[in-house]
XYZ file of C-alpha atoms in Angstrom:
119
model
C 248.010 262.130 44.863
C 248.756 265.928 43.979
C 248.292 268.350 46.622
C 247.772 271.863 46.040
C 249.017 274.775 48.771
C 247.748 277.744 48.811
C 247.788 280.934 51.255
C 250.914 282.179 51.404
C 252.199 285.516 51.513
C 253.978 288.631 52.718
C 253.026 289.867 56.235
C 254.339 292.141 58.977
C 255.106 290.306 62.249
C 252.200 290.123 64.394
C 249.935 289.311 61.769
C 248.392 286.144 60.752
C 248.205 284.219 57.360
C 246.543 280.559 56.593
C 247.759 277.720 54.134
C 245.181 275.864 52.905
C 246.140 272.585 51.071
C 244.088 269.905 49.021
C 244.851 266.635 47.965
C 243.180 264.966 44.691
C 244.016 261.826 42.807
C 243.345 258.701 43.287
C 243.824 257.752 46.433
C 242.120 255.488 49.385
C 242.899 257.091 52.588
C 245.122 259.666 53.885
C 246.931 259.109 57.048
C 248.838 262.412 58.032
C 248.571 265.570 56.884
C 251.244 268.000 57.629
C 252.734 271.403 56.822
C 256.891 271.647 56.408
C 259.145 274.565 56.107
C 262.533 275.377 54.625
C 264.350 278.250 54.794
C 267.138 278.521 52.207
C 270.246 276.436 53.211
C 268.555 274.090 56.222
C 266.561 271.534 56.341
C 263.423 271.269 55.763
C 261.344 271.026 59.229
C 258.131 269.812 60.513
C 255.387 272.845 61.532
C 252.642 270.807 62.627
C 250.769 267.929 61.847
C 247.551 265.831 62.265
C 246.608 262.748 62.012
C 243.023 261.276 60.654
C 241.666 261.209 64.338
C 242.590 264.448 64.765
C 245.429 264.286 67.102
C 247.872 267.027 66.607
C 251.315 267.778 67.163
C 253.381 271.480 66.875
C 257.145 272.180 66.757
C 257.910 273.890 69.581
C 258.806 276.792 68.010
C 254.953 277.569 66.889
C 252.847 276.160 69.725
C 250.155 278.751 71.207
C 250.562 280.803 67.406
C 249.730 278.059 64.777
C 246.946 275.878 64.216
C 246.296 273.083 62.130
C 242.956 271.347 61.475
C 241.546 269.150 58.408
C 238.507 268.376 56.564
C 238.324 264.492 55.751
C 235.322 265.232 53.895
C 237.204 267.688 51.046
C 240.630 265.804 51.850
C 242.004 269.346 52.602
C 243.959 270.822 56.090
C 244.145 274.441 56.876
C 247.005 276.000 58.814
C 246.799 278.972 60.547
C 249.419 281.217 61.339
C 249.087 284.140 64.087
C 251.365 286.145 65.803
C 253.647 285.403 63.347
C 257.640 286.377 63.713
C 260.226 287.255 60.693
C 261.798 283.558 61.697
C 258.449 281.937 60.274
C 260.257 283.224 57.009
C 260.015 280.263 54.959
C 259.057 278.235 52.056
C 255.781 275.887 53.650
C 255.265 272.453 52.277
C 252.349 271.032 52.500
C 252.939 266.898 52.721
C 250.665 263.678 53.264
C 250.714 260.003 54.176
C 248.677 258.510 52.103
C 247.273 255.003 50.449
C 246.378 254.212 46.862
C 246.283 251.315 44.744
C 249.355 252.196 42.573
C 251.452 252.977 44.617
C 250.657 251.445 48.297
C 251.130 253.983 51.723
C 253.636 256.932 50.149
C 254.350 260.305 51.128
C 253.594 262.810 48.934
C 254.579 266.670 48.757
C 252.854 270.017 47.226
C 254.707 272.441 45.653
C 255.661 274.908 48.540
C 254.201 278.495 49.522
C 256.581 281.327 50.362
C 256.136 282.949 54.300
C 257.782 286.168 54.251
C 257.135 288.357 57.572
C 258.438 291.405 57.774
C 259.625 293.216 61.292
């Protein structure tokens, strides 16, 4: 599976930016889909998430300003960032949960997309 982010950017607070990311490959199904962040010297974090129903889940740091959704049809998951605060400053990671033949249920990670809002 090879996912590829995209979206990314330099914004002034307030303002919003989405991530889009893809996933290709062989693969069966995809589970979760999910964007990460890291900002230099922590650890990486969950953003938000959704599964293949469509259940989601937000840190609590982003609920009411981010939004995640997913297209099973184009394996693909959009997330969109409003009201965004120089503390979203980070690299995002796109990462899924997914099955193929080679190698069974694995998670897999794109390459990361720099955040940088400005105040």
């Amino acid at each position: 599976v090879q996912l590829q982010a995209s979206g990314g950017g330099l914004v002034q607070a307030g303002e919003s930016l989405r991530l889009s990311c893809r996933a290709s490959g062989s693969f069966a199904r995809i589970e979760g889909m999910d964007w990460y962040r890291q900002v230099q010297g922590k650890e990486r974090e969950l953003v938000a998430g959704i599964g293949s129903g469509g259940r989601t889940n937000y840190a609590d740091a982003v609920k009411g300003r981010f939004t995640i959704s997913r297209d099973n049809t184009n394996n693909s998951c959009e997330l969109l960032m409003s009201s965004l605060k120089p503390e979203d400053t980070a690299v995002y990671y796109c990462h899924v949960f997914a099955f193929a033949a080679a190698t069974r249920w694995k998670h897999f990670w794109g390459q990361g997309t720099q955040v940088t809002v400005s105040s």
